[in-house]
Coordinates of C-alpha atoms in Angstrom, one line a residue:
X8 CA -11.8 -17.7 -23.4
X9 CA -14.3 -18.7 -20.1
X10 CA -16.0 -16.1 -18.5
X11 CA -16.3 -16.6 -14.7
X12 CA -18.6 -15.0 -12.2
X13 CA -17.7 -15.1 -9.1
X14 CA -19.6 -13.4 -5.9
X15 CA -17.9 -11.6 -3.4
X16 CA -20.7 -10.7 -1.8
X17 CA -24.1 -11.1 -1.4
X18 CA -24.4 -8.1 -3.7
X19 CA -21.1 -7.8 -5.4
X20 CA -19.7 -10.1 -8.3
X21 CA -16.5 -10.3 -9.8
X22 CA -17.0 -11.3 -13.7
X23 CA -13.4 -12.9 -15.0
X24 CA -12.6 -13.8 -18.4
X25 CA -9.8 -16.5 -18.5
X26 CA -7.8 -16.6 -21.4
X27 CA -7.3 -20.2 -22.5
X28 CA -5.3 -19.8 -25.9
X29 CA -2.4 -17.6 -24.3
X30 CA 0.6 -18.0 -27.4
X31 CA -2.6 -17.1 -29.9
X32 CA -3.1 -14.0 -27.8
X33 CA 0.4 -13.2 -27.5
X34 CA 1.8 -13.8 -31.0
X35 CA -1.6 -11.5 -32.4
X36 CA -0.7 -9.3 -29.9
X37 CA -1.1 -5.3 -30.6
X38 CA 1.0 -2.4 -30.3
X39 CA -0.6 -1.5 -27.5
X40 CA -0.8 -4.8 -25.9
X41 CA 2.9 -4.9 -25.9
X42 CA 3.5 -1.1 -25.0
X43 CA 1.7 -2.6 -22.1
X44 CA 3.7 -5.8 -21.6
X45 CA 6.8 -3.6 -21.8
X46 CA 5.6 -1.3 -18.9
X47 CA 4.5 -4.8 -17.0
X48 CA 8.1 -5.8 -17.0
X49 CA 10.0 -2.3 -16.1
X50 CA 7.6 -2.2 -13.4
X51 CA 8.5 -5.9 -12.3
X52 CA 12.2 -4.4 -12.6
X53 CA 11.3 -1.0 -10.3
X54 CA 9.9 -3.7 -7.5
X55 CA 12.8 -5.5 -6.9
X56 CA 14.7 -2.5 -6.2
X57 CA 15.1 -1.4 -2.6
X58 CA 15.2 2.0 -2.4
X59 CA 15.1 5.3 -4.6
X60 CA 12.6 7.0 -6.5
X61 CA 11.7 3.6 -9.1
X62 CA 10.8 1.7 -5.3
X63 CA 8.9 5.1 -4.1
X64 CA 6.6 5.4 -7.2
X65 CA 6.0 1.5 -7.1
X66 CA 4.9 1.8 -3.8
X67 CA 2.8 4.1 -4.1
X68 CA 1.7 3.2 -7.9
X69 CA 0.8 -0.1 -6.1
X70 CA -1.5 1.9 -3.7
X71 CA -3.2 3.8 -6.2
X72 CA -4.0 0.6 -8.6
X73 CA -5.3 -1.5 -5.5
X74 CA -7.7 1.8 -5.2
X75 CA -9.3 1.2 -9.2
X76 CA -12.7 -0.7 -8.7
X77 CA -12.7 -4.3 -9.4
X78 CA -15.4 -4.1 -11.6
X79 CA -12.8 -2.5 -14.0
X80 CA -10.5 -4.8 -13.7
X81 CA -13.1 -7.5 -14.3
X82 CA -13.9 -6.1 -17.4
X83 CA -10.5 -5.7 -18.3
X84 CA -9.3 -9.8 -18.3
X85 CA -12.1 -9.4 -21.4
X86 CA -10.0 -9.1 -24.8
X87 CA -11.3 -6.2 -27.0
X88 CA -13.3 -8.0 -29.8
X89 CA -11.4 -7.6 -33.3
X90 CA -12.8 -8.5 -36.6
X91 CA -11.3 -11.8 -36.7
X92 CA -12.3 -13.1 -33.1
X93 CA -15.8 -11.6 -34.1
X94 CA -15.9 -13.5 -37.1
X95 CA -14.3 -16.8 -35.2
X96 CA -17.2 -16.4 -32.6
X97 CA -19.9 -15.8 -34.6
X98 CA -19.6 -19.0 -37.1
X99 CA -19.9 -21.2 -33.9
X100 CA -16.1 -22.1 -33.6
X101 CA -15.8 -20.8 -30.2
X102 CA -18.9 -20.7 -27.6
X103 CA -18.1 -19.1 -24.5
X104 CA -18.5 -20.8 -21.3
X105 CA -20.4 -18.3 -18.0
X106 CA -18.9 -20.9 -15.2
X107 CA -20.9 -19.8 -11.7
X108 CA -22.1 -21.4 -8.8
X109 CA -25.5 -22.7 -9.3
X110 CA -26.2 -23.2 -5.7
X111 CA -25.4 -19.0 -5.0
X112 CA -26.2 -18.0 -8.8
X113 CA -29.9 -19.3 -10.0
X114 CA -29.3 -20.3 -13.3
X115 CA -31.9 -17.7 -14.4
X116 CA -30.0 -15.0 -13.1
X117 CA -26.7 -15.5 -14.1
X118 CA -27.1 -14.2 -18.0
X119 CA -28.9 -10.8 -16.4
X120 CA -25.6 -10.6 -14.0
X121 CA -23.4 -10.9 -17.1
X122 CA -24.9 -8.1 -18.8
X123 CA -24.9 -5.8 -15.8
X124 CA -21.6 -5.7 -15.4
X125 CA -21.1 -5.6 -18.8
X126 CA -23.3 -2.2 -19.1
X127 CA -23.8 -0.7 -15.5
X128 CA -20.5 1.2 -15.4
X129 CA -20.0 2.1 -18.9
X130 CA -21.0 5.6 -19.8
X131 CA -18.5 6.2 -16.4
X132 CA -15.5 4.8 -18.1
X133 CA -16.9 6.8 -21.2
X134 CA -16.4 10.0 -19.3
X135 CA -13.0 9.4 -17.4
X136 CA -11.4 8.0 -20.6
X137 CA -12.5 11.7 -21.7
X138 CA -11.1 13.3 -19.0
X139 CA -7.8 11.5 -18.9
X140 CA -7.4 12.4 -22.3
X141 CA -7.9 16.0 -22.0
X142 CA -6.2 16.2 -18.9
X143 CA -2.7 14.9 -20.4
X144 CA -1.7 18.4 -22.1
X145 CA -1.7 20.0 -18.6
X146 CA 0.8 17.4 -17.5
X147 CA 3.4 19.1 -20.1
X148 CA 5.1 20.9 -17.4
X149 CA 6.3 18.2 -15.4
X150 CA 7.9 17.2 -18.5
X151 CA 10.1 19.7 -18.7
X152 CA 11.4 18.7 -15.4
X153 CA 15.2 17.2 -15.4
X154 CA 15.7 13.3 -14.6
X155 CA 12.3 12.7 -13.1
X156 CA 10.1 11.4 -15.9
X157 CA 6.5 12.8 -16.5
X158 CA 4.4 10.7 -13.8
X159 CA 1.5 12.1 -14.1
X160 CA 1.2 12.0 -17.9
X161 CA 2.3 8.7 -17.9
X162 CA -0.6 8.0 -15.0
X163 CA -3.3 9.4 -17.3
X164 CA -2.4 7.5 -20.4
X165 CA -3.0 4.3 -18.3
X166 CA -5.9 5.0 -16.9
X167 CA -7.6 6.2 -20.6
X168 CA -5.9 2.7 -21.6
X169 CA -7.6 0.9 -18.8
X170 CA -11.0 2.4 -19.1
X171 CA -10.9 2.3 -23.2
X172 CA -10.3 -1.6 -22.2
X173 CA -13.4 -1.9 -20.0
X174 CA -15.0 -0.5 -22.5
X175 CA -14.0 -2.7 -25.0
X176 CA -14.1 -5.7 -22.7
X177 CA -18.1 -5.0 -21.6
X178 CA -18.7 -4.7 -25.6
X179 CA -17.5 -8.2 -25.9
X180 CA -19.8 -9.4 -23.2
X181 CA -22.8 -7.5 -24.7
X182 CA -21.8 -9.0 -28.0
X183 CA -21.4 -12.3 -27.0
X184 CA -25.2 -12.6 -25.1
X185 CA -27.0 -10.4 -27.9
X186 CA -25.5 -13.1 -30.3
X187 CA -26.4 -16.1 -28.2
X188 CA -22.7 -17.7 -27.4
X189 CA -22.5 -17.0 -23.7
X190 CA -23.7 -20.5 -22.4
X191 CA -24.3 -20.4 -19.0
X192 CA -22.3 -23.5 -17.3
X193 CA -23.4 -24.1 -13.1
X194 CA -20.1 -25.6 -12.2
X195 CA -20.2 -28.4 -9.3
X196 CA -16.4 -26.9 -8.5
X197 CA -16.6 -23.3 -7.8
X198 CA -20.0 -24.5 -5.4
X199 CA -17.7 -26.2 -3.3
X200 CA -14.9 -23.8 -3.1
X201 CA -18.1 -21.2 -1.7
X202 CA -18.6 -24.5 0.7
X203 CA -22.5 -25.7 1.6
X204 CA -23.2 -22.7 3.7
X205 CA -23.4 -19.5 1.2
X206 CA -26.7 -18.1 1.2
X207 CA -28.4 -18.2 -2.4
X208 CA -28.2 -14.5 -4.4
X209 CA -32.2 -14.5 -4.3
X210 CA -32.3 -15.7 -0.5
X211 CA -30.1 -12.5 0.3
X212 CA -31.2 -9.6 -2.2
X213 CA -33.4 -8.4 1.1
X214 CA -30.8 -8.9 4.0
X215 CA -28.1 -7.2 5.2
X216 CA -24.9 -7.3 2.7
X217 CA -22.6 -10.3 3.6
X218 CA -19.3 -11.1 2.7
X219 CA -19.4 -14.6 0.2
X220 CA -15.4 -15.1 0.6
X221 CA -12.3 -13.7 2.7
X222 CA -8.6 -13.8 1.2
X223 CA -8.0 -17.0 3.4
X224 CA -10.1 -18.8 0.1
X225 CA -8.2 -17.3 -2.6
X226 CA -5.3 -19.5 -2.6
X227 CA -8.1 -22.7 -2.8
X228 CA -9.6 -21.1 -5.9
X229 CA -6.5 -20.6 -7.7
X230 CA -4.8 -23.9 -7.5
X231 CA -8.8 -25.8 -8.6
X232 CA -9.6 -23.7 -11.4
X233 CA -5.7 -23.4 -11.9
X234 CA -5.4 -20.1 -12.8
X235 CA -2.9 -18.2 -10.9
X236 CA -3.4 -14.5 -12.3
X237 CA -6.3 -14.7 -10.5
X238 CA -5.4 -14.1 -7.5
X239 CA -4.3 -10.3 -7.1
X240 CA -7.7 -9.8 -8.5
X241 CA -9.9 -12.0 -6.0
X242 CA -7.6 -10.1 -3.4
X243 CA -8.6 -6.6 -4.8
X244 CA -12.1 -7.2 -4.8
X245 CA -12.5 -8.9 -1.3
X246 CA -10.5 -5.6 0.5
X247 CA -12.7 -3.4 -1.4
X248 CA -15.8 -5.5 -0.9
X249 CA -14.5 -5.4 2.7
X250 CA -14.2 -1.9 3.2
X251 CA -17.3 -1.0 1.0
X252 CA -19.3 -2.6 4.1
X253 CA -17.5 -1.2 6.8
X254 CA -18.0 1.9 5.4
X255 CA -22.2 1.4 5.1
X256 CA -22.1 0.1 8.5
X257 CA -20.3 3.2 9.9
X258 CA -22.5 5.8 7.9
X259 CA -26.0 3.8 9.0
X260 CA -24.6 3.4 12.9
X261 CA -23.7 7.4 12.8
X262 CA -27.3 7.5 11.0
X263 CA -29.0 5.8 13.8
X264 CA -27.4 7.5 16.4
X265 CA -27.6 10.9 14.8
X266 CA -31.8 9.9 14.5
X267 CA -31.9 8.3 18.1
X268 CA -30.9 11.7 19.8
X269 CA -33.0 13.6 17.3
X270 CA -35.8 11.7 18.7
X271 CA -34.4 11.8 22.4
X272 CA -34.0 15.7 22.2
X273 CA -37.9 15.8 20.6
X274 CA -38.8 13.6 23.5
X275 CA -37.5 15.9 26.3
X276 CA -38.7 19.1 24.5
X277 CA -42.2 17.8 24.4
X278 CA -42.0 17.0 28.3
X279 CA -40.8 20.7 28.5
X280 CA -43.5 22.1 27.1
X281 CA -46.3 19.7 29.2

């Protein structure tokens, strides 16, 4: 495995864990890893259709999964740590590389980062895995329904899934830096695919949030790290990145204005009364 951290923003990071022994991971495979990898495929199978209700609840399955935060995706390319990969880490057979860029990420900084992503959004996925989970017996109804399976039982059981793996996969990270075997690794490459002009993280903690990349770069990181699968998830983080700011900017401009007739209205009043 090599973790990557990669900014979005000035104030955003996406953390990444590329797996690099992919038949290991697949032939140790769980139950629930392949449940998974079962569902991957039919849902590969309901895309390529081009109409009826599989295309209709892809589309808008495919809407509702852009929506789940990046962060827990993030923490989701992180395998749950197992006995045996615990024990495999811990006697040294397998350090895990950070890989940032140095010139955006100060070296002493990019451990810290690590760990807040690991940890910031964890008692959240704590208490939506709980939900989910109590939620599902209220979804029996639908399953009495004729020919339309039980969507929204079938919705709940993958989001517990996905936030019981962000769990699991912000455990690992926590793991790895209390034990020492997270080396941080400034990587030359991944500076140059953020080009000369990105602003340092500790140059822009003050500023005004920027954006670090746009979806035209995403195609340039993929084929120099060469990993594909990371695409859709560069692509997710950007548009939510994206709107995130547009949304701040909208609120503070309404803000301003809302304050700047405040003040005008205060002004005239106070002439009034002269």
């Amino acid at each position: 495995m090599r973790v990557y951290l990669l900014p979005i923003s000035t104030r955003r990071t996406l953390l990444y864990a590329q797996r690099l022994n992919i038949a290991t991971t697949t032939k140790n495979a769980g139950y629930v890893d392949k449940a998974v990898g079962y569902a991957a495929r039919k849902w590969t199978e309901w895309e390529a259709k081009d109409a009826g209700w599989q295309r209709k609840v892809v589309d808008y399955g495919n809407h509702a999964l852009r929506r789940i935060p990046y962060e827990e995706w993030g923490l989701k390319s992180v395998p749950p740590l197992y006995a045996r990969r615990r024990d495999e880490e811990l006697k040294g057979k397998e350090k895990i590389q950070l890989v940032f860029p140095r010139r955006i990420i100060p070296l002493h900084k990019a451990e810290s980062i690590a760990r807040a992503l690991a940890t910031e959004r964890e008692s959240l996925h704590i208490k939506r895995l709980t939900w989910s989970v109590l939620a599902m017996p209220l979804t029996i109804p639908v399953g009495l329904l004729p020919v339309i399976p039980n969507l929204p039982f079938f919705y709940l059981v993958y989001r517990a899934w996905s936030h019981w793996r962000a769990i699991r996969g912000g455990k690992h990270i926590q793991w790895l830096i209390k034990n020492r075997l997270l080396v941080e690794t400034p990587s030359e490459t991944v500076d140059k695919l953020y080009g000369e002009d990105a602003p340092s993280l500790d140059d822009s903690s003050g500023g005004k949030e920027k954006m670090l990349l746009s979806e035209k770069q995403v195609q340039a990181f993929c084929n120099t790290l060469e990993i594909p699968a990371l695409a859709i998830e560069l692509e997710r983080a950007i548009w939510q990145v994206e709107n995130a700011i547009k949304a701040k900017e909208s609120t503070d401009a309404t803000t301003d204005a809302t304050t700047t007739k405040s003040e005008d209205d205060s002004t005239k009043q106070d002439k009034k009364d002269q």
